[in-house]
CSV table of C-alpha atoms in Angstrom, one decimal:
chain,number,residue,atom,x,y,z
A,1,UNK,CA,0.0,0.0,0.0
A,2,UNK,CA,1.1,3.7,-0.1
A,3,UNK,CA,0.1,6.9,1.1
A,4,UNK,CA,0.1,10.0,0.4
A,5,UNK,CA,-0.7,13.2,2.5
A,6,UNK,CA,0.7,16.8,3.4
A,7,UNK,CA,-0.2,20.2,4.8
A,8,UNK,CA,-3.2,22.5,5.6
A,9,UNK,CA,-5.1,24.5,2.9
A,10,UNK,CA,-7.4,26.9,2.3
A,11,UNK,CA,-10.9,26.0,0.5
A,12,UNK,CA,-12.0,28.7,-1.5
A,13,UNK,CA,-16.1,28.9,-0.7
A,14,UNK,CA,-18.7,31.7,-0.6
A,15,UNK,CA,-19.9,30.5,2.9
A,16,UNK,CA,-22.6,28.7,4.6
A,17,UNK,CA,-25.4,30.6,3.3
A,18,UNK,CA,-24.2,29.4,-0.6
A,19,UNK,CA,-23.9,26.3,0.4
A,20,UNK,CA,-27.0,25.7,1.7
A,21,UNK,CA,-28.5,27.5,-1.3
A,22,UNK,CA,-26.9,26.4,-4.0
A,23,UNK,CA,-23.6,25.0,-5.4
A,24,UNK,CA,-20.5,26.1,-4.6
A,25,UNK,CA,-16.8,25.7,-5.7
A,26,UNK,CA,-14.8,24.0,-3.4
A,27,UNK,CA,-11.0,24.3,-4.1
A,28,UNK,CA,-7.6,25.0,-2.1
A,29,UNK,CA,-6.5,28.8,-1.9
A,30,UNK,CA,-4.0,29.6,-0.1
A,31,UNK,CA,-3.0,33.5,-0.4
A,32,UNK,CA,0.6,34.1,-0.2
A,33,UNK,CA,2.3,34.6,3.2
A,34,UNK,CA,-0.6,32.4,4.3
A,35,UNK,CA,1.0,30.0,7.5
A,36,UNK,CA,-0.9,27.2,9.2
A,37,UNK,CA,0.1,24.4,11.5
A,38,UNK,CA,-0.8,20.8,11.0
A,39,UNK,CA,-0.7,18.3,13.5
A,40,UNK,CA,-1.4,14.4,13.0
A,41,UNK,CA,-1.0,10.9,14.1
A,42,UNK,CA,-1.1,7.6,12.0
A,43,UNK,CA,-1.8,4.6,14.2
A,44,UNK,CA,-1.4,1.2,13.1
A,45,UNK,CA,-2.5,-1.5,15.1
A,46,UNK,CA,-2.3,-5.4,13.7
A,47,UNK,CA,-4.0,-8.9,14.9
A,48,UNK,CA,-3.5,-12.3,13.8
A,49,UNK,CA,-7.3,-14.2,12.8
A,50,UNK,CA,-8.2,-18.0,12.4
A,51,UNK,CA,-9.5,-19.5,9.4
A,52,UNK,CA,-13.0,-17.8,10.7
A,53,UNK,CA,-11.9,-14.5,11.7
A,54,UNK,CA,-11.6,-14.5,14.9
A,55,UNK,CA,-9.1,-12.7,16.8
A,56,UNK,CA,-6.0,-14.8,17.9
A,57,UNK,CA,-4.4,-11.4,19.5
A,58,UNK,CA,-1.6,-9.3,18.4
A,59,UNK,CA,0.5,-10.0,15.4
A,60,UNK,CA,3.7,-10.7,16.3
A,61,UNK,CA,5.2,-10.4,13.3
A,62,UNK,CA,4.0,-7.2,12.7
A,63,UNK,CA,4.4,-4.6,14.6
A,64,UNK,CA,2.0,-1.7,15.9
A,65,UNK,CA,3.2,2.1,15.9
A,66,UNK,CA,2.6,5.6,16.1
A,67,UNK,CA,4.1,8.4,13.8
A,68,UNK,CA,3.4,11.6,15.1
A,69,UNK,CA,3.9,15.0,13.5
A,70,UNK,CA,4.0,18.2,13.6
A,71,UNK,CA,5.0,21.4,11.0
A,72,UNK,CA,4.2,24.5,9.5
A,73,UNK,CA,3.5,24.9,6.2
A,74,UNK,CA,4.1,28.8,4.3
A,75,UNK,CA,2.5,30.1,1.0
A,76,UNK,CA,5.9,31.7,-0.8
A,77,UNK,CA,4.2,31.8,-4.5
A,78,UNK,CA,0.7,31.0,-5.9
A,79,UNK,CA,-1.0,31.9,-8.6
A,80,UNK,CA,-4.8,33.1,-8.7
A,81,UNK,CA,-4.4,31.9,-5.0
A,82,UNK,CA,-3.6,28.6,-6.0
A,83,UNK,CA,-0.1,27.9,-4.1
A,84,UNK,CA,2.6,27.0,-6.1
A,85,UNK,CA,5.6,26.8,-3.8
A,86,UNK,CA,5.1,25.9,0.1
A,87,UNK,CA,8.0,25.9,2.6
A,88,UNK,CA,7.7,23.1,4.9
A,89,UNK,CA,9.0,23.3,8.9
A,90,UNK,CA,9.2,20.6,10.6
A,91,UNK,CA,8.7,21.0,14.3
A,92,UNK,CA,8.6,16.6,15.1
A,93,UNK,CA,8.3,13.7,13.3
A,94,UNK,CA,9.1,10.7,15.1
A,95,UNK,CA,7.7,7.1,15.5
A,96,UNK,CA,6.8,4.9,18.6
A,97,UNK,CA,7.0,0.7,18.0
A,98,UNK,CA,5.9,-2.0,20.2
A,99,UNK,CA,8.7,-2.1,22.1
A,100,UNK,CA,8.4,1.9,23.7
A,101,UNK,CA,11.3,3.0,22.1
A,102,UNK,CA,10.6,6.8,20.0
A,103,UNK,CA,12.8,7.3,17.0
A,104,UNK,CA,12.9,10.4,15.4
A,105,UNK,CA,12.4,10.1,11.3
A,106,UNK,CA,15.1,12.0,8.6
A,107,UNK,CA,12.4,14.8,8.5
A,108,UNK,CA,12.6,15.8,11.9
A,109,UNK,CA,13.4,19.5,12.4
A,110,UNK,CA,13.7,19.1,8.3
A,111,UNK,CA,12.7,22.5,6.2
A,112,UNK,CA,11.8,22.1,3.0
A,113,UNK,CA,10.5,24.1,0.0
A,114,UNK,CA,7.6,22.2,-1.6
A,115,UNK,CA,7.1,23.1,-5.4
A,116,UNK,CA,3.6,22.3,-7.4
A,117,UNK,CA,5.7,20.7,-9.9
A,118,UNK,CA,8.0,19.4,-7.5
A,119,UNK,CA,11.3,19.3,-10.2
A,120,UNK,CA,12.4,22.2,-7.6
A,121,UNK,CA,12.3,20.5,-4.6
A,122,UNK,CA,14.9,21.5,-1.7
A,123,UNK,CA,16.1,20.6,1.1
A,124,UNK,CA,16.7,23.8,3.0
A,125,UNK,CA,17.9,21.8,6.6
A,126,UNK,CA,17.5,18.5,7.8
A,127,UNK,CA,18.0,14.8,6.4
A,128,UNK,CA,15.1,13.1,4.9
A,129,UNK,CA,15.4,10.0,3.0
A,130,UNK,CA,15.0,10.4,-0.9
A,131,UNK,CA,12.1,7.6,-0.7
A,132,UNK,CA,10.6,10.3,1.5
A,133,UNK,CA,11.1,13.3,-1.0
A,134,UNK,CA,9.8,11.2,-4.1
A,135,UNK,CA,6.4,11.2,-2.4
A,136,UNK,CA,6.4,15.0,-2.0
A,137,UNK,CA,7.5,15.5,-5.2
A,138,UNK,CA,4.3,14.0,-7.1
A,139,UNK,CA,2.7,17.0,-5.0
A,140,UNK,CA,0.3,18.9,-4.9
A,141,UNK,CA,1.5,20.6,-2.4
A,142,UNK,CA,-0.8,20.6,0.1
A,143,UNK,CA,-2.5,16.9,-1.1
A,144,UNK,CA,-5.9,17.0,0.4
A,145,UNK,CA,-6.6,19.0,-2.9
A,146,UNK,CA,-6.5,15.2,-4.3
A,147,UNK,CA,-10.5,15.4,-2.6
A,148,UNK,CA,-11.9,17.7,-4.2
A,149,UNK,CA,-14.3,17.5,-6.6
A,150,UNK,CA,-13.9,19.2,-10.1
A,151,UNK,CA,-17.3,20.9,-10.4
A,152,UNK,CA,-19.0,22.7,-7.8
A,153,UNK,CA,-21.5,20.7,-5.1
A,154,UNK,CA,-23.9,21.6,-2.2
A,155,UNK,CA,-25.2,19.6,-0.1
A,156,UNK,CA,-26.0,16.1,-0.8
A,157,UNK,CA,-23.5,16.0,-4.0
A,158,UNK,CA,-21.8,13.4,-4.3
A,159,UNK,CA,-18.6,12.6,-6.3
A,160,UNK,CA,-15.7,10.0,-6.9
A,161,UNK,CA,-12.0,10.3,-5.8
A,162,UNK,CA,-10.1,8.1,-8.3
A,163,UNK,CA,-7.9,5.2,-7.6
A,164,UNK,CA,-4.8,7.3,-8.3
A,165,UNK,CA,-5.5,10.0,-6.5
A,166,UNK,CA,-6.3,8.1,-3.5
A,167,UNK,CA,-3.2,6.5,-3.9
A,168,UNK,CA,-1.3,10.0,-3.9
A,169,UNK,CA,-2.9,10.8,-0.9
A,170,UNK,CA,-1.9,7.9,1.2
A,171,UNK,CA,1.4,7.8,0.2
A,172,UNK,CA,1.6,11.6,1.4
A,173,UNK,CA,0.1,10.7,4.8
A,174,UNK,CA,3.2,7.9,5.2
A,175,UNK,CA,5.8,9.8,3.3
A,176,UNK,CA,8.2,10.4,6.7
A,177,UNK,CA,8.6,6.8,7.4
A,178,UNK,CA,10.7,5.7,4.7
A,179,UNK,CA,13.2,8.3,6.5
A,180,UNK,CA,13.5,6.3,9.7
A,181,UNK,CA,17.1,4.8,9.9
A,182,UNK,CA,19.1,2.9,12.5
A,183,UNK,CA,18.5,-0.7,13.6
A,184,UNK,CA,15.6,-0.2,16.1
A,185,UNK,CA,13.7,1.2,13.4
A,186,UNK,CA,13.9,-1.6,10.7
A,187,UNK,CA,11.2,-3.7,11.5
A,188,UNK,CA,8.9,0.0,11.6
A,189,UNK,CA,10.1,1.1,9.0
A,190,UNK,CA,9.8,-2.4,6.4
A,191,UNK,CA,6.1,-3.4,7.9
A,192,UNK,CA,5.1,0.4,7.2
A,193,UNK,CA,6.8,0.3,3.9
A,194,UNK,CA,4.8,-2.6,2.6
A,195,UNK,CA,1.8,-0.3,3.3
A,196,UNK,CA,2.7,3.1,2.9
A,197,UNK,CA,6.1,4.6,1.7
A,198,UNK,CA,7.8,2.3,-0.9
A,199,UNK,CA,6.1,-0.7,-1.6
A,200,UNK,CA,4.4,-2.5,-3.7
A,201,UNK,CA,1.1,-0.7,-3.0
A,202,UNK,CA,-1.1,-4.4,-2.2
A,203,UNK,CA,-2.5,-2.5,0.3
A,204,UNK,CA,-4.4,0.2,-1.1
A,205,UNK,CA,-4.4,0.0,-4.8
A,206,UNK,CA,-7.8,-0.2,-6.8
A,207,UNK,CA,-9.6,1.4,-3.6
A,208,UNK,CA,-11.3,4.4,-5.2
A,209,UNK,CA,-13.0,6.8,-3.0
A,210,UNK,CA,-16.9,7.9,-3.1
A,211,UNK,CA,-17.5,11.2,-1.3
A,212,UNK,CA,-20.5,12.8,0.0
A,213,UNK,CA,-20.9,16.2,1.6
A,214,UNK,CA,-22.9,14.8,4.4
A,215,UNK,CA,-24.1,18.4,6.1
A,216,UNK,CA,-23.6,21.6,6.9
A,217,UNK,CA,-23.5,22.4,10.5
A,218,UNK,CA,-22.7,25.5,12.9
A,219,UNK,CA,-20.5,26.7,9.9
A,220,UNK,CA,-18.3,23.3,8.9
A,221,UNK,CA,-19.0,21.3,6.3
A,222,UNK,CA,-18.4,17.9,6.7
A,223,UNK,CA,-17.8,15.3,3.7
A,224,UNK,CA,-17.9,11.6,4.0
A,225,UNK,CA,-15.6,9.3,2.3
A,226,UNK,CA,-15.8,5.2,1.9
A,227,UNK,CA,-14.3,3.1,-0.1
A,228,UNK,CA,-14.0,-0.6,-0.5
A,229,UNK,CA,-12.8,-4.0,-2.6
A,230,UNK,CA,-11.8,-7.4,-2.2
A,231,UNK,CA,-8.4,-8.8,-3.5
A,232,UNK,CA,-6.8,-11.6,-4.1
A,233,UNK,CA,-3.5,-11.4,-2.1
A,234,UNK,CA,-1.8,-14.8,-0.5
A,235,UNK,CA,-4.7,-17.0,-0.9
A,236,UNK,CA,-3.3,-18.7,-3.6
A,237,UNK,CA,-3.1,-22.1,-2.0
A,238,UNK,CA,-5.7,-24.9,-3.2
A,239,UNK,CA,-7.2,-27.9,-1.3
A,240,UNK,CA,-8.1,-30.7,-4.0
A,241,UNK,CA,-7.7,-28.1,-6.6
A,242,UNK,CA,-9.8,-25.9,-5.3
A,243,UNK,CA,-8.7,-22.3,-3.8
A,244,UNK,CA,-9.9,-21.6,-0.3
A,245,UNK,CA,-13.2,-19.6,0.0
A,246,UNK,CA,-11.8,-16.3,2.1
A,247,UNK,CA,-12.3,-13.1,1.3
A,248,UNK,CA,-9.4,-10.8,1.5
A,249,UNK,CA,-10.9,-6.9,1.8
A,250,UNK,CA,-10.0,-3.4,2.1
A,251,UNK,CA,-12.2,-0.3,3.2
A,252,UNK,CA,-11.7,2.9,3.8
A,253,UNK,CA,-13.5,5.4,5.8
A,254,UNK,CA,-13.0,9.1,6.8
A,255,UNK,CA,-14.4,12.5,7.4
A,256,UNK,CA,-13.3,15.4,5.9
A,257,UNK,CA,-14.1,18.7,7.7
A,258,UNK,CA,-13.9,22.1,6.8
A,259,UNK,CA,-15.4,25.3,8.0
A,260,UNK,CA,-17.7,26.7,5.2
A,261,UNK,CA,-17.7,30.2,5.9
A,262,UNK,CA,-13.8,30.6,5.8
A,263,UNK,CA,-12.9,27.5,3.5
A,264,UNK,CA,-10.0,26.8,6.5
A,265,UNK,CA,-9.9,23.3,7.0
A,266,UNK,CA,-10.8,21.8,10.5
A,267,UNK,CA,-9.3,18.0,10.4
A,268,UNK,CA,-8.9,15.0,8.4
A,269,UNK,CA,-9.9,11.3,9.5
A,270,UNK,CA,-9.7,8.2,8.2
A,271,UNK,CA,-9.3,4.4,9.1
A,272,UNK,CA,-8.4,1.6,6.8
A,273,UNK,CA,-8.9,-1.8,7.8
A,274,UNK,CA,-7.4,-4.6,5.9
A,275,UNK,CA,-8.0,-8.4,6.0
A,276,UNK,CA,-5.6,-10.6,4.0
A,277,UNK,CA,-5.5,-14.5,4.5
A,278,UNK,CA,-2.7,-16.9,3.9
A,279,UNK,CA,-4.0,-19.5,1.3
A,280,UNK,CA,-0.5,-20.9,0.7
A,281,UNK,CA,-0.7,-22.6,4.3
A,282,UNK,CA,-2.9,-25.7,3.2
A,283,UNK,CA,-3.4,-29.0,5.4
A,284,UNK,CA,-1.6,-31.8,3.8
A,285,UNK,CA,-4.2,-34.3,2.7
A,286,UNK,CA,-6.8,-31.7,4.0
A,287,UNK,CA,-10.5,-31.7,4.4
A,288,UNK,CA,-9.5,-27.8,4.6
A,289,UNK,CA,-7.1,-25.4,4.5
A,290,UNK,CA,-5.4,-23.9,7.8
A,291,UNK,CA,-5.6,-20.4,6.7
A,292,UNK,CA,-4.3,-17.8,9.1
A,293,UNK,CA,-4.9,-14.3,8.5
A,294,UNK,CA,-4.0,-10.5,9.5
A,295,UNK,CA,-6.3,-7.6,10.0
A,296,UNK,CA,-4.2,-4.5,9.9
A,297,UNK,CA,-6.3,-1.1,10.7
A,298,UNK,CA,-4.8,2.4,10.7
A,299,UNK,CA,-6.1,5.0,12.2
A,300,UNK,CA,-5.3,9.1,11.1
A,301,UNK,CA,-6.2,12.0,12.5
A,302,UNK,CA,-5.0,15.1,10.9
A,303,UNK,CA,-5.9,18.8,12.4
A,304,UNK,CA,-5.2,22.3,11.2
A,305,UNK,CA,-5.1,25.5,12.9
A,306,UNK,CA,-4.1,28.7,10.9
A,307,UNK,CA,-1.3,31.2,12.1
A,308,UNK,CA,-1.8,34.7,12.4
């Protein structure tokens, strides 16, 4: 799987009263010298299941942590409020594993200047990996803009998010752990880059997003987001030529908030939940097939608060 997310934005709306009335455009603006702080944490928590899908307990070959974050993103360019060029300060990025030990990530206390493009990409301080930068590069710059939908809605519309642009969006959420180094850090960083910075994307990919502006309340405008599929994954094994009957599945669910009478964002939330079974593990002369599986679900909850 792979994520993708990044900054704060501004949505450019005519306020509540529009929205309730009619359709409005919903797009990022961010005017330059516009500063806001984002704040978020990516959970992952991971349990082994039997052949039924009950819970056996904690993996314990995968796992849980924490990445928790924190920076300030700065409008330096834009055009028709549109931001072309962010600078990126990082305040903390660091991860907590199983064991309680914290390690700080490459783009801790990093500062970097985020371009729409993203050819121009620097690294003004810090060490992030280059896994790490590649993920910013594909942009936007501030990547919740991957949500929005092309025409203008009100409440009630309904649009889809595209496969690849949900891709984009996870891989931005993830794209500090791939800068995690040292020895403590490797089993972090390889279960995380399976899923989310790096890898082969078997956890996300085909998982395109419906979206729904849900309502409109005390100014914020909230939009749902769900997505689901099944997969084929490691149940490849057979008993007497037949493949097992499991059901490997993805889905996605979130919120997306945003106050409608300033087009600040409020916060982002999602949880993924995947269920993969192992159909290569098959009972030798079996009536069945001893299928052990993993549910992984990762929790995110992204906030934004704008700087005066």
């Amino acid at each position: 799987m792979h994520f993708r997310i990044a900054g704060t934005l501004f949505w450019s709306m005519t306020g509540l009263a529009a929205l309730a009335q009619g359709e409005t455009e919903v797009r990022i603006k961010m005017p330059k010298g516009a500063r806001w702080t984002v704040a978020q944490v990516l959970e992952v928590q991971s349990e082994n299941l039997d052949p039924k899908g009950k819970s056996e307990g904690r993996s314990k070959s995968q796992p849980d942590f924490r990445l928790a974050e924190s920076w300030v993103d700065e409008c330096v360019a834009e055009e028709d409020a549109k931001p072309l060029s962010i600078r990126r300060t990082v305040a903390s990025s660091q991860v907590s594993v199983r064991s309680g030990k914290l390690l700080a990530t490459g783009m801790d206390q990093a500062v970097i200047a985020i371009e729409r493009k993203g050819a121009d990409l620097k690294v003004v301080a810090g060490n992030p990996d280059e896994k790490s930068l590649a993920v910013l590069r594909l942009g936007p710059p501030e990547a919740v803009e991957l949500l929005c939908p092309e025409k203008a809605v009100k409440t009630g519309a309904t649009w889809d998010v595209p496969q690849e642009a949900v891709l984009r969006l996870l891989d931005a959420l993830g794209a500090s752990i791939p800068s995690l180094t040292g020895k403590d850090a490797e089993n972090a960083k390889t279960e995380f880059a399976q899923g989310i910075g790096g890898g082969t994307r078997s956890f996300a990919e085909g998982v395109a997003l419906h979206a729904k502006v849900a309502s409109v309340r005390a100014g914020e405008l909230k939009i749902e987001l769900e997505g689901n599929r099944e997969f084929e994954g490691m149940s490849s094994g057979s008993v007497n030529g037949k493949k097992p009957d499991v059901k490997n599945t993805i889905a996605i669910r979130g919120t997306f908030t945003v106050n409608a009478e300033t087009g600040v964002p409020v916060s982002l939330d999602l949880t993924i939940v995947q269920v993969e079974y192992d159909g290569s593990r098959v009972v030798v002369g079996g009536k069945a097939p001893a299928i052990p599986g993993i549910r992984e679900t990762w929790r995110l909850n992204r906030t934004y608060t704008v700087k005066k």
